[in-house]
Coordinates of C-alpha atoms and ligand atoms in Angstrom, one line a residue:
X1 CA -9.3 11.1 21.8
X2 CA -12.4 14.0 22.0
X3 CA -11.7 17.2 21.8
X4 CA -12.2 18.8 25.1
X5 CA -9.6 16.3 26.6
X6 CA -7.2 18.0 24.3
X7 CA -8.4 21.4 25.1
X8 CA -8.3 20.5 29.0
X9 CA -4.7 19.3 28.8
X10 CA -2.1 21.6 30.0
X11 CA 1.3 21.5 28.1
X12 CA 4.6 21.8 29.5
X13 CA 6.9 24.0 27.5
X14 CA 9.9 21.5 26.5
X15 CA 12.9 21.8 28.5
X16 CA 15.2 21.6 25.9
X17 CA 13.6 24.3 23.9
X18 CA 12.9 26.9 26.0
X19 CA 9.8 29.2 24.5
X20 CA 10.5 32.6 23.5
X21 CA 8.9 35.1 25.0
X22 CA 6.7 36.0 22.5
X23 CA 3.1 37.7 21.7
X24 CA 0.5 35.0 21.7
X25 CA -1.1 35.5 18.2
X26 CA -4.6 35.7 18.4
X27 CA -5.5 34.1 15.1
X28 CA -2.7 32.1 14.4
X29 CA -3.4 30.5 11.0
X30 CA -3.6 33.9 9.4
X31 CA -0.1 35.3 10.7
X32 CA 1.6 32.0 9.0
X33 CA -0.4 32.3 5.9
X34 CA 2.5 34.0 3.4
X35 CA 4.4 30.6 4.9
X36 CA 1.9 28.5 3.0
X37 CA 1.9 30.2 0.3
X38 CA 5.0 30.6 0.2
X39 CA 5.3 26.4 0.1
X40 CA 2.6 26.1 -2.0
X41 CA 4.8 28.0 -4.9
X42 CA 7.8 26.2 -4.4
X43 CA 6.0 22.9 -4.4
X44 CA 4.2 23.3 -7.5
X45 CA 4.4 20.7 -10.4
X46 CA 2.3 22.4 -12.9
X47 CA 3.1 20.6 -16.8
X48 CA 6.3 22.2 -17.7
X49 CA 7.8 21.3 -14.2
X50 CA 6.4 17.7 -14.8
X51 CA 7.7 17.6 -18.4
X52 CA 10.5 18.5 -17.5
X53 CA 11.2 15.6 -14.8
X54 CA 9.9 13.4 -17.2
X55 CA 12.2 14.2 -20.2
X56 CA 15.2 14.5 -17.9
X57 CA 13.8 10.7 -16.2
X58 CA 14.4 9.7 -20.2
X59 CA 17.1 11.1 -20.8
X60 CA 19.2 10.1 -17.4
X61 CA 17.7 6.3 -18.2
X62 CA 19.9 6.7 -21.2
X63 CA 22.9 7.8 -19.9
X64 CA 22.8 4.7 -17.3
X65 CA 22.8 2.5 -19.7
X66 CA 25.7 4.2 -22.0
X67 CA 28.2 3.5 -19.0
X68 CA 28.0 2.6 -15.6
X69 CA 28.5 5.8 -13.5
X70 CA 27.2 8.0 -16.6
X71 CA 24.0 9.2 -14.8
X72 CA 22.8 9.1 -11.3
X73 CA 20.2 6.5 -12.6
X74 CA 22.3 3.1 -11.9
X75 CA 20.2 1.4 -14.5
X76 CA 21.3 -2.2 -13.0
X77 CA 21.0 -5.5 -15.1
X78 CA 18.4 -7.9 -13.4
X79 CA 19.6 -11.0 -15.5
X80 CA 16.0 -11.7 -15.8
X81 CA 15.2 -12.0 -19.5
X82 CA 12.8 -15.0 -19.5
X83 CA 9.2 -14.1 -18.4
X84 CA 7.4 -16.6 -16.7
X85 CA 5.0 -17.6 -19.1
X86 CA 2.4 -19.5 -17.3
X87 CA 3.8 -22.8 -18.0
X88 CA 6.0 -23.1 -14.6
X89 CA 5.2 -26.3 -13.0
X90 CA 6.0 -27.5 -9.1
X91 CA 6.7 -26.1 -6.2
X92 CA 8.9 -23.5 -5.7
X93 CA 9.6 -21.2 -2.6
X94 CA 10.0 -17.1 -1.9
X95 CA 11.9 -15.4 0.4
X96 CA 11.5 -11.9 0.7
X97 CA 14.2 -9.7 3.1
X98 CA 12.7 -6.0 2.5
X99 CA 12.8 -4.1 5.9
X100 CA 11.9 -5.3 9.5
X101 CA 10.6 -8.0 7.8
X102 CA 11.0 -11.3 6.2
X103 CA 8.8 -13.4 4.5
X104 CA 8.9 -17.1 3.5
X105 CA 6.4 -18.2 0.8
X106 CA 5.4 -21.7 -0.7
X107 CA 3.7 -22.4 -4.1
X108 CA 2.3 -25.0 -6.3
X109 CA 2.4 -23.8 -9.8
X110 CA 0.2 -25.8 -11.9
X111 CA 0.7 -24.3 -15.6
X112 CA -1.2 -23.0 -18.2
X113 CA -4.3 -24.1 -17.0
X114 CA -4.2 -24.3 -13.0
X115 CA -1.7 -21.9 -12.6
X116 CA -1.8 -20.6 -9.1
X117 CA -3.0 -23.9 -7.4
X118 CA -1.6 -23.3 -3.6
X119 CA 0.2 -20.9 -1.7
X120 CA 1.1 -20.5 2.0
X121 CA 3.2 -17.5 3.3
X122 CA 4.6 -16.5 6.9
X123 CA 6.2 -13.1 8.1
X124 CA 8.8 -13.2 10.8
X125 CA 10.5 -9.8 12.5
X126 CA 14.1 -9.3 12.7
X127 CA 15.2 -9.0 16.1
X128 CA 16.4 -5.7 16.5
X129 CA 19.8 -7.2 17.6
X130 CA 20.6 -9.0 14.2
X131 CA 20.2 -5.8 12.6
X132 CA 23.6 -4.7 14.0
X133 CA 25.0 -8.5 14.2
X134 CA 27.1 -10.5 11.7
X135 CA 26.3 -11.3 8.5
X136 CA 26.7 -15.0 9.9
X137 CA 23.7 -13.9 12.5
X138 CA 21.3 -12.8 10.4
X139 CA 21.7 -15.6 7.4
X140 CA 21.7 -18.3 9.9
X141 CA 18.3 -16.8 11.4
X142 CA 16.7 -16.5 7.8
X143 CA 18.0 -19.6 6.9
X144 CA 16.6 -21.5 10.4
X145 CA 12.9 -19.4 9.9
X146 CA 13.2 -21.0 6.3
X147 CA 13.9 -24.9 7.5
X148 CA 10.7 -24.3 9.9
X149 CA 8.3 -23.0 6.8
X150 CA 9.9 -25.8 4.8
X151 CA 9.0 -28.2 7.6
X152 CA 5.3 -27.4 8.0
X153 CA 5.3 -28.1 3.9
X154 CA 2.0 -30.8 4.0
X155 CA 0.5 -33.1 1.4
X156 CA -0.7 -30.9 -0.4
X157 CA 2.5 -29.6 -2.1
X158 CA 4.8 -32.0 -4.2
X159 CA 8.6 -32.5 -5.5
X160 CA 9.5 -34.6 -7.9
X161 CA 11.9 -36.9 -6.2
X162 CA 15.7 -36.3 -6.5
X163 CA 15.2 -32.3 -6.7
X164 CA 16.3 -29.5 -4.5
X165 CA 13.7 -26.8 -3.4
X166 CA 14.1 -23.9 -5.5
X167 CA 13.9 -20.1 -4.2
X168 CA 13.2 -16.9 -5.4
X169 CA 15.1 -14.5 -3.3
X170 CA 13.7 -10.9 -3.4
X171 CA 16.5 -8.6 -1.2
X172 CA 15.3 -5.5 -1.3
X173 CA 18.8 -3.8 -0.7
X174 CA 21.3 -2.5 -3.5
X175 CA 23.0 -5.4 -5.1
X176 CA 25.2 -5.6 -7.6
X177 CA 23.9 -7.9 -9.3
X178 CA 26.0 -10.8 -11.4
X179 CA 23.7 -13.7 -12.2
X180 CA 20.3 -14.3 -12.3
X181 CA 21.4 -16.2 -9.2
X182 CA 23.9 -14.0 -7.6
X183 CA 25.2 -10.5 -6.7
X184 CA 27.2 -8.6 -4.6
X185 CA 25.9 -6.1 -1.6
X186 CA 26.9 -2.7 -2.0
X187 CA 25.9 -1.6 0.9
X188 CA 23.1 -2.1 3.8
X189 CA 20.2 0.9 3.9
X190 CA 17.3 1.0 5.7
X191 CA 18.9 0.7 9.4
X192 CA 20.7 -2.5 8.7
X193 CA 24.1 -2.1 10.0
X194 CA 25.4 -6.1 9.8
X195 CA 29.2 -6.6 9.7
X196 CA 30.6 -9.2 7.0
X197 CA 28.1 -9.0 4.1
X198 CA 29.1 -5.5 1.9
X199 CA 31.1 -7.1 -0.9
X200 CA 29.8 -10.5 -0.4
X201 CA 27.5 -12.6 -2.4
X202 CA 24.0 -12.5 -0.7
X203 CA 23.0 -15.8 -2.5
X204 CA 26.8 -17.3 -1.1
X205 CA 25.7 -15.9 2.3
X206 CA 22.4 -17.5 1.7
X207 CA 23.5 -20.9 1.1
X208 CA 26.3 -21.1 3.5
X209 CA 23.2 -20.6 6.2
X210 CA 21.4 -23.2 4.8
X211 CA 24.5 -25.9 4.9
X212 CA 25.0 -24.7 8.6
X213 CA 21.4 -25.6 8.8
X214 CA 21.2 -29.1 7.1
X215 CA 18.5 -27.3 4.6
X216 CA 18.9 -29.0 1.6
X217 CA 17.0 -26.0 -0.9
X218 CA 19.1 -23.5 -3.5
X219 CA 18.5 -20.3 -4.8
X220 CA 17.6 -20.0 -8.8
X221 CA 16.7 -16.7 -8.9
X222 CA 17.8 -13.1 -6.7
X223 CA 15.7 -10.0 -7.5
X224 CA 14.6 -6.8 -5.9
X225 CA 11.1 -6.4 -5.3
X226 CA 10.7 -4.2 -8.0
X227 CA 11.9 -6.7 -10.3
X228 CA 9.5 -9.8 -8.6
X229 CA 6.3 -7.4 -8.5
X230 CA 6.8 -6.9 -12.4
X231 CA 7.2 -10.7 -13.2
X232 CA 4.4 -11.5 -10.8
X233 CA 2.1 -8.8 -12.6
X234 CA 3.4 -10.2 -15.7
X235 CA 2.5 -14.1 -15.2
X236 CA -1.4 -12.9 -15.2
X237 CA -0.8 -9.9 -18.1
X238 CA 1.4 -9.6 -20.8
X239 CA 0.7 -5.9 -21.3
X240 CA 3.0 -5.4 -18.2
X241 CA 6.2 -3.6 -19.3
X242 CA 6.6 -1.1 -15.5
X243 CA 7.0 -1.8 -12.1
X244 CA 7.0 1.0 -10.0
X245 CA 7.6 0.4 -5.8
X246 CA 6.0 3.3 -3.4
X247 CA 6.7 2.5 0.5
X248 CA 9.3 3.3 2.6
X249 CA 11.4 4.1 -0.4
X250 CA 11.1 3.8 -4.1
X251 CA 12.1 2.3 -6.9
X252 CA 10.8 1.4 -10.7
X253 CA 12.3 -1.1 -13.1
X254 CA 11.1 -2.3 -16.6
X255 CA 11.2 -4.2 -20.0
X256 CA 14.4 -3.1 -22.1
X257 CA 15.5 -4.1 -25.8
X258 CA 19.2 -5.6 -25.4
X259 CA 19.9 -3.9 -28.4
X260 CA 19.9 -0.5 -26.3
X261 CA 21.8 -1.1 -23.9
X262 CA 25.2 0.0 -25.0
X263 CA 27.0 -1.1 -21.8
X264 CA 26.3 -5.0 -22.6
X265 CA 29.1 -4.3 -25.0
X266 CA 26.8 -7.0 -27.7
X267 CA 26.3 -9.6 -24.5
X268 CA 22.3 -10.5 -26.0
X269 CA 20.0 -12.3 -24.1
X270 CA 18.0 -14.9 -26.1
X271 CA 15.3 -13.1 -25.9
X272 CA 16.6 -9.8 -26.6
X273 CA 15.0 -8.2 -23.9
X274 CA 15.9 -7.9 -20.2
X275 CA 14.3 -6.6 -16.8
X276 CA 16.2 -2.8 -15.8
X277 CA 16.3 -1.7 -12.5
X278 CA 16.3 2.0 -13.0
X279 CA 17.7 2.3 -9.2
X280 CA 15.8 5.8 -9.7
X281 CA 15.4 7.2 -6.0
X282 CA 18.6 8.8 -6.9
X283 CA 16.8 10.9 -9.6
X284 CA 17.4 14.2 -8.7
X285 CA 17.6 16.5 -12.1
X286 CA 15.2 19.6 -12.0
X287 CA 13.0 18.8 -9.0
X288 CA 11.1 21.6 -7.1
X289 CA 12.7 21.5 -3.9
X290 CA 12.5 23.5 -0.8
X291 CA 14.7 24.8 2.2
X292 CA 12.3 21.8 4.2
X293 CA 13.5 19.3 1.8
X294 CA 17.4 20.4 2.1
X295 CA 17.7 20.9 5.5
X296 CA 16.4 17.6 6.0
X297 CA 18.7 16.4 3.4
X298 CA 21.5 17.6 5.2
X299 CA 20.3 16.2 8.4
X300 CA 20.4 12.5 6.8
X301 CA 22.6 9.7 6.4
X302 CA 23.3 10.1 2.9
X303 CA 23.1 13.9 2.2
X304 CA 22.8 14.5 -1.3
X305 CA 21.9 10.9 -2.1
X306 CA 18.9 9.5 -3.0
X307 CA 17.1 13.5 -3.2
X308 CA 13.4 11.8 -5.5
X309 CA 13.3 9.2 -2.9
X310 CA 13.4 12.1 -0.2
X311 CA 10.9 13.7 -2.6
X312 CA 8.0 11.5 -2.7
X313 CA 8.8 8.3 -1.0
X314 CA 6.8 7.2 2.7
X315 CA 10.1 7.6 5.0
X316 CA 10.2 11.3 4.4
X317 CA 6.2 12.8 3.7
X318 CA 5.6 13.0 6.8
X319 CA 8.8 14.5 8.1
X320 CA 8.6 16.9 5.2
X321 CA 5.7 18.5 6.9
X322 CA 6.5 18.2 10.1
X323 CA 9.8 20.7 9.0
X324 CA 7.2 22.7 7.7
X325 CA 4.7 22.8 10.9
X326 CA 7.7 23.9 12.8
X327 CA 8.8 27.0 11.1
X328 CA 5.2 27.5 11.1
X329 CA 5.0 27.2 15.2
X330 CA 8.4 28.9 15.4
X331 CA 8.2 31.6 12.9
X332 CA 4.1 32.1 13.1
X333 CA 2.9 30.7 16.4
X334 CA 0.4 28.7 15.0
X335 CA 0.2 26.5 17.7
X336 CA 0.1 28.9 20.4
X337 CA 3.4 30.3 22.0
X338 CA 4.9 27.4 23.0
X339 CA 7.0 24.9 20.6
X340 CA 6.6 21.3 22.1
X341 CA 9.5 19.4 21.9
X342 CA 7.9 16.2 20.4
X343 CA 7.3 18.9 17.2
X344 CA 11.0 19.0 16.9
X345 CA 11.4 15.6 17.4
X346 CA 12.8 14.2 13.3
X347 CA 10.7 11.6 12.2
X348 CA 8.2 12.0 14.8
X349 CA 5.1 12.3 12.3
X350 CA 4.8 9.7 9.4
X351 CA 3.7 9.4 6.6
X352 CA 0.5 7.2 7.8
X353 CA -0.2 9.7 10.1
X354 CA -0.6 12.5 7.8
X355 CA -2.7 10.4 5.8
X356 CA -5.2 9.8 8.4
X357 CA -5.2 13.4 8.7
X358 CA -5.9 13.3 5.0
X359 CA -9.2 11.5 5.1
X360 CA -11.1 13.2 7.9
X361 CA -14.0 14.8 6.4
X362 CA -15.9 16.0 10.0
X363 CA -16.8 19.5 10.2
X364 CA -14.3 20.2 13.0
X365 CA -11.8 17.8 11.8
X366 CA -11.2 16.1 15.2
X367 CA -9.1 13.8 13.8
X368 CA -6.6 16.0 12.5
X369 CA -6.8 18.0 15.9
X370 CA -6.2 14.6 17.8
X371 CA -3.1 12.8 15.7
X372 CA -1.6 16.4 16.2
X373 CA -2.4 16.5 19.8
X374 CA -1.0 12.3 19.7
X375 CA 2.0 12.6 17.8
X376 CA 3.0 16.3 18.1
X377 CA 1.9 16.8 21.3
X378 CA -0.2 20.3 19.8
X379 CA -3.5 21.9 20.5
X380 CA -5.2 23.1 17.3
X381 CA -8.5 25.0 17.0
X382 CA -10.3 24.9 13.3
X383 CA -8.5 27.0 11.2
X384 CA -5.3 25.7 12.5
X385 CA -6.2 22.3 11.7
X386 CA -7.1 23.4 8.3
X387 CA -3.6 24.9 7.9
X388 CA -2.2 21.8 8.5
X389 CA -4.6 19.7 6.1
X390 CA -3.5 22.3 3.1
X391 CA 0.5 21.6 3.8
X392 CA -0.5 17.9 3.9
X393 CA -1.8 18.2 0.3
X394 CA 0.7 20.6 -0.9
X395 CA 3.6 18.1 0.0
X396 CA 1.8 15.2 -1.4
X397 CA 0.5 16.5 -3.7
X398 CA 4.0 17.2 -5.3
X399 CA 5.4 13.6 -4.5
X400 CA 2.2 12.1 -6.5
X401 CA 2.9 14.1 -9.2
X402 CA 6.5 13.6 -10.0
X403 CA 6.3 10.5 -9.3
X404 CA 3.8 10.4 -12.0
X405 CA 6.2 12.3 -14.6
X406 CA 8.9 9.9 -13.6
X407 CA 6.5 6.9 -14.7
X408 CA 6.2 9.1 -18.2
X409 CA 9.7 9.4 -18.4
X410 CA 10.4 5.7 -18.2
X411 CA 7.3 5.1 -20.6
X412 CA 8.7 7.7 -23.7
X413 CA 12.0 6.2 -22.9
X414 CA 11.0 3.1 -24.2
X415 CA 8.4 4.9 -26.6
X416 CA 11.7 6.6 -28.4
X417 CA 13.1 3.4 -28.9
X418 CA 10.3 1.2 -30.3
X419 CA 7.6 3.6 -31.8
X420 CA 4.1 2.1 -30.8
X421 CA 5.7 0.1 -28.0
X422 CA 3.7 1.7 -25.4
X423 CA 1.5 4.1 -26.5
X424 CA 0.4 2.7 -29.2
X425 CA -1.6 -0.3 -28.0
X426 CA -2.5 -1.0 -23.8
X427 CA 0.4 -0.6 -21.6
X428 CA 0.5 -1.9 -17.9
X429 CA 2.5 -0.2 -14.8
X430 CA 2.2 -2.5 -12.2
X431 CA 2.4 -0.5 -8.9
X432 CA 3.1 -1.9 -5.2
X433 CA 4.2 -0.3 -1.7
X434 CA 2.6 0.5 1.2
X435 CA 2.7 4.4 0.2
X436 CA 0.7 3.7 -2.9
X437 CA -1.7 0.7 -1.8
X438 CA -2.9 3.2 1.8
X439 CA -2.7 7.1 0.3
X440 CA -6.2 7.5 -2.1
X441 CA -4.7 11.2 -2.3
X442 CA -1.3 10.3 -3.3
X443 CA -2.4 7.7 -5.9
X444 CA -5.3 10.1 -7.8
X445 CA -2.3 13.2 -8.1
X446 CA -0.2 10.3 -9.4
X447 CA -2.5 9.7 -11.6
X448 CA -3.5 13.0 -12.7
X449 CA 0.3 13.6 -13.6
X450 CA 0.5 11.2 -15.8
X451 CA -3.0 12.0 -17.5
X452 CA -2.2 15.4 -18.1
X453 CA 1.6 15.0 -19.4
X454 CA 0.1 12.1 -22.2
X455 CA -3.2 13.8 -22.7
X456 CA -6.5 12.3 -22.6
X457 CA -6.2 10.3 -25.7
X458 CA -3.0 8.9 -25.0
X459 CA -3.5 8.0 -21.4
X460 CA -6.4 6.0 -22.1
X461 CA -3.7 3.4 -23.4
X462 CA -1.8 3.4 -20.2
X463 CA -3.1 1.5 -17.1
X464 CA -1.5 2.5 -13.7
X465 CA -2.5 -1.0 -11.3
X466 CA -2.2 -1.8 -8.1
X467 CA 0.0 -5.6 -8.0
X468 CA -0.5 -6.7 -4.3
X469 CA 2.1 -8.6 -2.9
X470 CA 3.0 -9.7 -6.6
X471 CA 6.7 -9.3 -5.6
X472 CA 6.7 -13.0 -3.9
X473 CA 5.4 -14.9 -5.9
X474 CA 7.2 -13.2 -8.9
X475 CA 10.0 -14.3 -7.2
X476 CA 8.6 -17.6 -7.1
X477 CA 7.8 -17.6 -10.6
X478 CA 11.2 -16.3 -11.3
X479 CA 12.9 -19.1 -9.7
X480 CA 10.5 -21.3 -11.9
X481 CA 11.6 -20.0 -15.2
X482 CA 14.9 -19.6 -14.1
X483 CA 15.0 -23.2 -12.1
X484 CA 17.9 -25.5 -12.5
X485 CA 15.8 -28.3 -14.0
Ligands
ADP501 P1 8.8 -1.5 2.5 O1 8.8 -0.4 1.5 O2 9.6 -1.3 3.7 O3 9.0 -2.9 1.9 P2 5.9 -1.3 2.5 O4 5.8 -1.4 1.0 O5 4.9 -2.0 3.3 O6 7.3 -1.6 3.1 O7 5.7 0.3 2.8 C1 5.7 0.8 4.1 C2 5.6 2.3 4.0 O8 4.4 2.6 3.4 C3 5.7 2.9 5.3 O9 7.0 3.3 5.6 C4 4.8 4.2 5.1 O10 5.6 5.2 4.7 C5 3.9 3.8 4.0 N1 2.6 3.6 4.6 C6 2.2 2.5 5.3 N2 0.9 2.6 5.7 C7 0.5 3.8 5.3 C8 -0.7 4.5 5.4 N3 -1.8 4.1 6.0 N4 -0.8 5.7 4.7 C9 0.2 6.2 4.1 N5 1.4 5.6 3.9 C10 1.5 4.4 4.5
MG502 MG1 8.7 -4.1 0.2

């Protein structure tokens, strides 16, 4: 949209919020200046606010795996403890329930040497329905979206005769988890609201679908997808010991010694080590909050829960500043003397949105002037735009960066256990999410964190990677070192 349509467009004061009468502030950006600056200072991360997070990341790792319940950090078993190793042979399927989606994914494994020979994949949307269906419902819709993938499976792929398919699940959702191949929903997030699944055995749920279906395939391995990026990051480099997830919420997981892990009560995996979901969205110890960050809080579905995710995760960067473009336009005008209502609309302006705004470099940033018009339904002239741009950073900018010191924290965790583990020799955090993989800003501050809590030297050791879509076929792979056979 150009400019002078915005300027040309008249805008209705919002019935539900009926304007103030109120002095229309000439230069608007300047009268909410002390607001920005305000932010700015609460917001900041310099090193002692990111060493802190970091240490108290370590130390709340600890205390998760002491006890379960002793931290906030759930610190949940994975059961994974063999690595693929490039030898998997066959074919082996993924399914991956994150969010609207699901994905079904083939692939030939051809070892050492061919490793990744084939792969096909195809993405179906959950109708909006099954979301608030029976557990029954959705299953029996995965399951029938997995017999048609399995159908279309052509020449190219082969099965040893008198073998089951084997599947990597990757369910995104908190499990408690009791096998490699099974564990227990806690509890839907994310929207889902199905009846008949809390409590219950995904896998169990899983297979039941597939009998009702006459699909003759079984699950080997469940995972999140933190859990499947870090194996599938793994099977091409052995340096990988993190797997961090940045999207619509956040997670991290990574290698642990058995021997550490006092609440295995001596249960030793054969390979003394074993993949740790840190569960650590629900990090929450020393952060530099805001009255944005706990109003909206209070506003959620789990108040008090989940306070780093709300921090630095995609769901809530973009509400974050819509919050603060509000008090902005209620407090300070700076859109002029109306509030529109689609500005007090929660959730309204995501994350993507304010990343576009992000990466306009034009002299009069028309971009930024027309996402705000778009979404917010604003008018903006330069400086206001500007304004915007600068609480854009500032609440990005802190996100990147503790999520940074939270990546340190996991790394001198393991770093106090096993001196030269990490930073002694190359060390690989494999990072996914749509957050991470589309926000250039939000990735260098990331970055910058963790460069300036380890020092130059030190960081030089410690590779932060993008792992595309690694999460299916680590789930895949999983399924392959964990197969039945
Ligand atoms: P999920 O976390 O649901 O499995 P993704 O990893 O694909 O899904 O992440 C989706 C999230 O990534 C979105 O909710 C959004 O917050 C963020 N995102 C997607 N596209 C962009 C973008 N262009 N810029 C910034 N963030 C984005
Ligand atoms: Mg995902």
């Amino acid at each position: 949209m150009s400019v002078s349509a915005v300027g040309s467009f008249w805008l209705s004061p919002s019935p539900g919020k009926l304007p103030r009468p109120r002095m229309v502030v000439r230069s608007s950006a300047v009268s909410v200046a002390p607001i920005l600056t305000h932010l700015q200072k609460q917001c900041a991360t310099p090193l002692p606010v990111l060493r802190h997070v970091a240490d108290a990341m370590a130390a709340d790792m600890r205390a998760g795996l002491a006890v379960d319940g002793g931290s906030d950090l759930k610190m949940i078993l994975s059961y994974v403890d063999t690595f693929p190793t490039g030898n998997e042979k066959g074919l082996f399927y993924a399914l991956d329930l994150g969010g609207t989606n699901f994905r079904v994914l083939r692939v030939q494994l051809g070892g050492k040497d061919e490793r990744v020979i084939a792969t096909e994949f195809e993405q179906v949307t959950i109708p909006q329905e099954l979301m608030f269906g029976t557990s029954e419902e959705l299953f029996d819709f995965i399951a029938c979206g997995l017999a048609n993938f399995a159908k279309k499976e052509g020449g190219k792929f082969h099965l040893p005769s008198g073998r089951k398919r084997e599947i990597g699940f990757t369910f995104s959702f908190p499990v408690k988890q009791t096998s490699i191949d099974s564990g227990i929903l806690m509890k839907w997030t994310k929207g889902f609201a199905v009846s008949g699944t809390a409590g219950r055995d995904v896998v169990a749920c899983l297979n039941e679908a597939m009998e009702r279906q006459g699909l003759d395939m079984q699950v080997s391995a469940l995972v999140n997808d933190t859990v499947g990026t870090l194996a599938g990051a793994r099977y091409w480099d052995d340096d990988v010991m993190v797997a961090v997830i940045l999207g619509t919420g956040t997670n991290a997981c990574y290698v642990e010694r058995t021997d550490v892990i006092p609440k295995l009560q001596g249960q030793m995996s054969s390979s003394g080590r074993t993949i740790i979901s840190t569960e650590w969205g629900a990090f929450s110890n020393g952060l530099p909050l805001t009255e944005f960050d706990r109003d909206m809080d209070a506003a959620s579905i789990n108040p008090g829960e989940q306070i780093f995710e709300k921090t630095i995760s995609g769901m809530y960067l973009g509400e974050i500043v819509r919050r603060v473009l509000l008090k902005m336009a209620e407090a300070g005008a700076l859109f002029g003397e109306y509030v529109s209502e689609k500005l007090s609309t929660p959730f309204i302006l995501r994350t993507p949105d304010i990343c576009a705004m992000q990466q306009d470099n034009s002299d009069h940033l028309d971009a930024v002037g027309a996402i705000l018009y778009d979404v917010t339904g604003v008018k903006s002239d330069l400086s206001v735009r500007k304004m915007v741009v600068e609480v854009c950073d500032t609440i990005v900018k802190r996100g990147g960066r503790l999520a940074g010191a939270g990546i340190v924290g996991i790394l001198q965790k393991m770093e106090e256990d096993s001196k030269d583990l990490i930073f002694g020799k190359r060390t690989v955090v494999a990072m996914d999410g749509g957050l991470y993989e589309n926000y250039p800003q939000y990735r260098r501050y990331l970055k910058e964190a963790v460069t300036e809590l380890l020092g130059l030297e030190m960081s030089k050791n410690v590779v932060i990677e993008h792992s595309k879509d690694g999460s299916g076929i680590g789930a895949a792979l999983l399924a392959a070192s964990n197969s039945k056979y």
